[in-house]
Short mmCIF file of C-alpha atoms and ligand atoms in Angstrom, two decimals:
data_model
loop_
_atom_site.label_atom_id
_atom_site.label_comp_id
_atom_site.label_asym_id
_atom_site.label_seq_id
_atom_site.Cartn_x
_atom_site.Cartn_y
_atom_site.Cartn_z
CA UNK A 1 15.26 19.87 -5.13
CA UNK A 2 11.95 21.16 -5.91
CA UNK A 3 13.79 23.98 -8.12
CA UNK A 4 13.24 24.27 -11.53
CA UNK A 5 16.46 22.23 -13.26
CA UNK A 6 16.82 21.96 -16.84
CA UNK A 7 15.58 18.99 -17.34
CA UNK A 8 18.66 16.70 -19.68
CA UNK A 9 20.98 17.87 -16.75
CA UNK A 10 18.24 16.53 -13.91
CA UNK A 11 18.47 13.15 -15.88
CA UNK A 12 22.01 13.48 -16.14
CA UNK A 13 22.05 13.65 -12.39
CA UNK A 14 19.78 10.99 -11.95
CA UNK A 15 22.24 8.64 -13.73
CA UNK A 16 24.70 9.91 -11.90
CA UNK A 17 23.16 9.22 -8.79
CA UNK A 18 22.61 5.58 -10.22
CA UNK A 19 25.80 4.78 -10.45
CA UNK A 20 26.80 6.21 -7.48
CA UNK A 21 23.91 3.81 -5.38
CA UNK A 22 25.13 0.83 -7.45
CA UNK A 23 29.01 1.02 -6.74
CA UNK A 24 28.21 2.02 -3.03
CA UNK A 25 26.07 -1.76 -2.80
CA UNK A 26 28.62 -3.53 -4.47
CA UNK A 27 31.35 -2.00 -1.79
CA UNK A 28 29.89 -3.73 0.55
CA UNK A 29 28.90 -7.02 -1.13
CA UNK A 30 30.30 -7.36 -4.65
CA UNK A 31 28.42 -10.16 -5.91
CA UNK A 32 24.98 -8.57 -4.74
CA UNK A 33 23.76 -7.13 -8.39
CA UNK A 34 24.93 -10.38 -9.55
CA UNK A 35 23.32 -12.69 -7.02
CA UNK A 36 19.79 -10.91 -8.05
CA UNK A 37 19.91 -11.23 -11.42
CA UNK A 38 19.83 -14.87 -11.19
CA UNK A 39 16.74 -15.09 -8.95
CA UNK A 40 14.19 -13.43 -6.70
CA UNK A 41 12.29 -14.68 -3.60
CA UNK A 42 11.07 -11.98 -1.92
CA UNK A 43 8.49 -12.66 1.42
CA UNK A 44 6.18 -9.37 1.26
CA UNK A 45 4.40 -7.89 -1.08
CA UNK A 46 3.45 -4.22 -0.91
CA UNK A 47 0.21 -2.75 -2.41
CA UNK A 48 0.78 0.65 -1.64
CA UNK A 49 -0.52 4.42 -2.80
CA UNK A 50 1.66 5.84 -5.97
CA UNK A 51 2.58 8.74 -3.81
CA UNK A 52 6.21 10.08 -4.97
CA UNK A 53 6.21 10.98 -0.62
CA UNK A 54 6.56 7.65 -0.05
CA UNK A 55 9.54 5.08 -0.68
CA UNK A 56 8.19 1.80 0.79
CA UNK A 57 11.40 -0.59 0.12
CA UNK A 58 13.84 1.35 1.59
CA UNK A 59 11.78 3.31 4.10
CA UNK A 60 11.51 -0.19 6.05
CA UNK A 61 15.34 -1.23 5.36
CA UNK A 62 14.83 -3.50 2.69
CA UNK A 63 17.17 -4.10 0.11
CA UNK A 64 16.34 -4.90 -4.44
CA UNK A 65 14.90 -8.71 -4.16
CA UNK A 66 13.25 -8.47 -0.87
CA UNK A 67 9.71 -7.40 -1.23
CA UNK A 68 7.30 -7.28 -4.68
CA UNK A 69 5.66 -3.90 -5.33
CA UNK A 70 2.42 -3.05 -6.66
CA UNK A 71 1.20 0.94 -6.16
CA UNK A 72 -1.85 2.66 -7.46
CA UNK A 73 -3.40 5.40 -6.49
CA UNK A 74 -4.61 5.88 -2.80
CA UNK A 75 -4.13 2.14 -2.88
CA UNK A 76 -7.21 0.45 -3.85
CA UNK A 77 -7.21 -3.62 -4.68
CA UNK A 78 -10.06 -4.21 -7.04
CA UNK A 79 -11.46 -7.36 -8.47
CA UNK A 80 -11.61 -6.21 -12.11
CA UNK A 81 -8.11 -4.64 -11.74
CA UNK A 82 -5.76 -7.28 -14.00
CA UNK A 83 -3.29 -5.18 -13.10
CA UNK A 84 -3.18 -5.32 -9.42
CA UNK A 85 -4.99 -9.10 -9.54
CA UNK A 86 -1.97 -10.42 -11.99
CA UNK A 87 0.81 -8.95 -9.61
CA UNK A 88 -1.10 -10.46 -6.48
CA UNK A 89 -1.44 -14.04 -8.47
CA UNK A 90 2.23 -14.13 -9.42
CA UNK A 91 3.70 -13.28 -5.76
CA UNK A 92 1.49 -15.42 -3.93
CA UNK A 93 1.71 -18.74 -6.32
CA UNK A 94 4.52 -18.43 -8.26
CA UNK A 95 6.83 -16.14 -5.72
CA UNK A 96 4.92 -17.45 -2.86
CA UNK A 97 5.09 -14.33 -0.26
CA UNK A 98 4.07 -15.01 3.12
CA UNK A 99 3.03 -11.33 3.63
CA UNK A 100 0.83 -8.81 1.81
CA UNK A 101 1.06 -5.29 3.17
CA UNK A 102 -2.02 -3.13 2.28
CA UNK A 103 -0.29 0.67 3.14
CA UNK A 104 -2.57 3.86 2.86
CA UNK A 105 -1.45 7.41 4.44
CA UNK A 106 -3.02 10.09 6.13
CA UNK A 107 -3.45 13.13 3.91
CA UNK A 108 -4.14 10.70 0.63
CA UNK A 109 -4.27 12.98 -2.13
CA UNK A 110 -6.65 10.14 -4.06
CA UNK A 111 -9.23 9.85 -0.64
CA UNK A 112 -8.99 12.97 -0.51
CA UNK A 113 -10.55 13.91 -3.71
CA UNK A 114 -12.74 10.81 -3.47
CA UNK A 115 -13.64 12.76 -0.45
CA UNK A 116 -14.37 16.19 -1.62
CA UNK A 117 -15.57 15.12 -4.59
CA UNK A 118 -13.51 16.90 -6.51
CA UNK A 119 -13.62 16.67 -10.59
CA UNK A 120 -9.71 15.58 -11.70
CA UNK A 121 -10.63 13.46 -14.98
CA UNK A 122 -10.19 9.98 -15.38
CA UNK A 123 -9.06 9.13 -12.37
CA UNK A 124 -12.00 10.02 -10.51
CA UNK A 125 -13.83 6.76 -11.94
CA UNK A 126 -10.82 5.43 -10.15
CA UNK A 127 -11.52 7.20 -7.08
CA UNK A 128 -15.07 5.91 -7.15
CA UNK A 129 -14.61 3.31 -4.95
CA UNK A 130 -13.40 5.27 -2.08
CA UNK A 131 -16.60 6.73 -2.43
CA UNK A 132 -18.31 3.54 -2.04
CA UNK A 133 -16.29 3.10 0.91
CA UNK A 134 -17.60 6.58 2.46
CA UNK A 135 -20.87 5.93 1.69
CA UNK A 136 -20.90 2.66 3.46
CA UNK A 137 -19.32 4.44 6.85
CA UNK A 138 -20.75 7.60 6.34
CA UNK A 139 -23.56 7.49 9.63
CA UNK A 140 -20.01 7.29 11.53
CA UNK A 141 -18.13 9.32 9.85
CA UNK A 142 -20.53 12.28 9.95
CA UNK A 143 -19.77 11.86 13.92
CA UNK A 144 -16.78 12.74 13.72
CA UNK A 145 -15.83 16.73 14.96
CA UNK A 146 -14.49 18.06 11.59
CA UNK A 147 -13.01 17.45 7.94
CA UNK A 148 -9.74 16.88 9.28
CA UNK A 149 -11.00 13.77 11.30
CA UNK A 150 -13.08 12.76 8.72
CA UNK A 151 -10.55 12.82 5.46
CA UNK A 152 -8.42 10.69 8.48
CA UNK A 153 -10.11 7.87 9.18
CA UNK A 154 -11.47 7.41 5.42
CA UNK A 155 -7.83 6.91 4.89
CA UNK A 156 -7.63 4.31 7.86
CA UNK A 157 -11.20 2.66 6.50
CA UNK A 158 -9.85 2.62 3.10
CA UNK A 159 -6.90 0.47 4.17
CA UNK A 160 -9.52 -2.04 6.21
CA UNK A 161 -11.41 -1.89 3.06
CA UNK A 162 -8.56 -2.78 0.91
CA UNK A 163 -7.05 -5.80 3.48
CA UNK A 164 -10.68 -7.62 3.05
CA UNK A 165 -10.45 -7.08 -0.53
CA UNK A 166 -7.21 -8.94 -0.77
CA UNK A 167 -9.08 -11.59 1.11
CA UNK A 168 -12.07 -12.07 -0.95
CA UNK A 169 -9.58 -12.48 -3.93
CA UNK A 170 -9.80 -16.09 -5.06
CA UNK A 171 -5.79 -15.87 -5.15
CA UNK A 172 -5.89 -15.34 -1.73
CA UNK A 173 -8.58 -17.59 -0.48
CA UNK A 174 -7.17 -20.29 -2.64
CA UNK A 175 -3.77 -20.16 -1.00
CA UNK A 176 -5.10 -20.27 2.64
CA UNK A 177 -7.05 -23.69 0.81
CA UNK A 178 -3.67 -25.29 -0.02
CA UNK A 179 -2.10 -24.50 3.32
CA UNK A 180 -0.31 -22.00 2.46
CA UNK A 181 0.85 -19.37 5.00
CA UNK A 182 -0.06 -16.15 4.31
CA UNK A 183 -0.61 -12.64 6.35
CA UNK A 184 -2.64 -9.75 5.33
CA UNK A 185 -1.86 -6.71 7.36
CA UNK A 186 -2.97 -2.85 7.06
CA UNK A 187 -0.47 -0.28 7.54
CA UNK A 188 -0.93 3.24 7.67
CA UNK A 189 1.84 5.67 7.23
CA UNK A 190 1.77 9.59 8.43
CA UNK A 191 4.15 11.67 5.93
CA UNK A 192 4.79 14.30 8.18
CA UNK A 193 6.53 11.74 10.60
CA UNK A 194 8.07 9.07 8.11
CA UNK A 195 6.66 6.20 10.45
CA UNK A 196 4.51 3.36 9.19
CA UNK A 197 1.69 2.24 11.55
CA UNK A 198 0.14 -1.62 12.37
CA UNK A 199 -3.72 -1.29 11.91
CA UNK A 200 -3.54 -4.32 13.84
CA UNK A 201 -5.75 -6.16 11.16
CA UNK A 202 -3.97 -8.94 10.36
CA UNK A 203 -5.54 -12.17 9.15
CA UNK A 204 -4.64 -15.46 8.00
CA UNK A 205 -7.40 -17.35 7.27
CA UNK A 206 -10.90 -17.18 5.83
CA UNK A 207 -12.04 -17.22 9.49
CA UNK A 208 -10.07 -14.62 10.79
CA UNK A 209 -11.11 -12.41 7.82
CA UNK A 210 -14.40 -12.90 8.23
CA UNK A 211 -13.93 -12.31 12.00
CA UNK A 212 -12.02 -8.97 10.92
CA UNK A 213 -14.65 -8.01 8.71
CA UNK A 214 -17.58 -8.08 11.89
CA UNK A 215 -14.72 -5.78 13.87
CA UNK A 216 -14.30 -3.54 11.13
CA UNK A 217 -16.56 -0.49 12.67
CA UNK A 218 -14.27 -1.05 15.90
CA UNK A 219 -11.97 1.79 14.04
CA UNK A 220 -15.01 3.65 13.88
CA UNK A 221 -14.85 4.20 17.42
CA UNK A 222 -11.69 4.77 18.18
CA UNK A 223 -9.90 8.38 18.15
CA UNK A 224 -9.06 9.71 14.49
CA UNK A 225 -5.59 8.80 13.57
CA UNK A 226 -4.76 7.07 16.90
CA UNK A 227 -3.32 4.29 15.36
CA UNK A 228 -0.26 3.56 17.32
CA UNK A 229 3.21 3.91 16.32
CO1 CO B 301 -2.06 8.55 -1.55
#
């Protein structure tokens, strides 16, 4: 696939493929395009990295309607990002979601240039807050053996990073005000295997973020990229 294709006939084939995917759906359940169009009330929403290696609806079996999507690069929830803020406010108040799944990767392109410091344009004022994030860790993460290690768990602090972020969002903290049920939980995916790991970071409440937040140098001391499967 990674041939060079002339590109009307790739997007010929992409259509093709379209139709294919759609008439394949409604084999099995006829109605289902027309069921969605009339509503959507998906339970998760996904803030996940932009990169084309990963393919988080159907990579965890879920089907069009089930889960909202918001992806940036290497994954970052800011506070001054209307983007990322307005997609967070509509699926917790309007669609009301009961989960928000923070995913990074291993091997993150974007932490890795945060990392290196590498010079890519505009997207490394983007990048600047993984930065941040290395700064603040960066007694332990000069522990650790080698680069490999290092780039690995910046990607696994950038998704702690990102969960408490999520939580200090007044969309967030106002929900768990109402009552409302609501998860925040960091995954982090390896590429190279295709499996999706539990950080084991999930909160529900202002007091089990803030409890989360006074653990979050306990992945500091555990082995580089030994999140379990
Ligand atoms: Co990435």
């Amino acid at each position: 696939m990674c041939g060079r294709i002339f590109p009307v006939e790739r997007i010929e084939r992409l259509l093709n493929s379209n139709r294919r995917w759609a008439e394949e759906l409604k084999a099995d359940d006829p109605q289902f395009f027309e069921r969605l169009s009339e509503s959507q009330s998906p339970e998760l929403l996904w803030i996940g990295c932009s990169d084309s290696r990963i393919s988080p609806t159907s990579s965890i079996g879920l089907l069009p309607g089930e889960m909202f999507v918001h992806r940036n690069v290497a994954n970052l929830v800011n506070h001054s990002d209307m983007n990322c803020l307005a997609v967070m406010q509509f699926a917790v108040e309007v669609l009301k979601v009961e989960h928000i799944i923070v995913c990074g990767h291993y091997g993150c392109g974007g932490v890795k240039a945060a990392f290196d410091d590498a010079r890519y344009g505009l997207v490394d004022n983007w990048l600047r807050h993984i930065q941040d994030t290395m700064h603040k860790h960066e007694s332990a993460l000069e522990k650790l053996p080698d680069y490999e290690a290092r780039l690995d768990r910046l990607c696994e602090l950038n998704v702690i990073e990102q969960v408490i972020s999520v939580g200090e969002t007044t969309i967030v903290q106002d929900a768990w005000d109402r009552g409302q049920t609501l998860y925040l939980h960091g995954w982090i995916y390896r590429i190279g295997e295709g499996i999706y790991r539990d950080m084991k970071i999930t909160v529900r409440s202002l007091a089990e973020l803030d409890a989360m937040r006074s653990q979050t140098y306990k992945a500091e001391t555990r082995p580089v990229g030994s999140v379990p499967a």
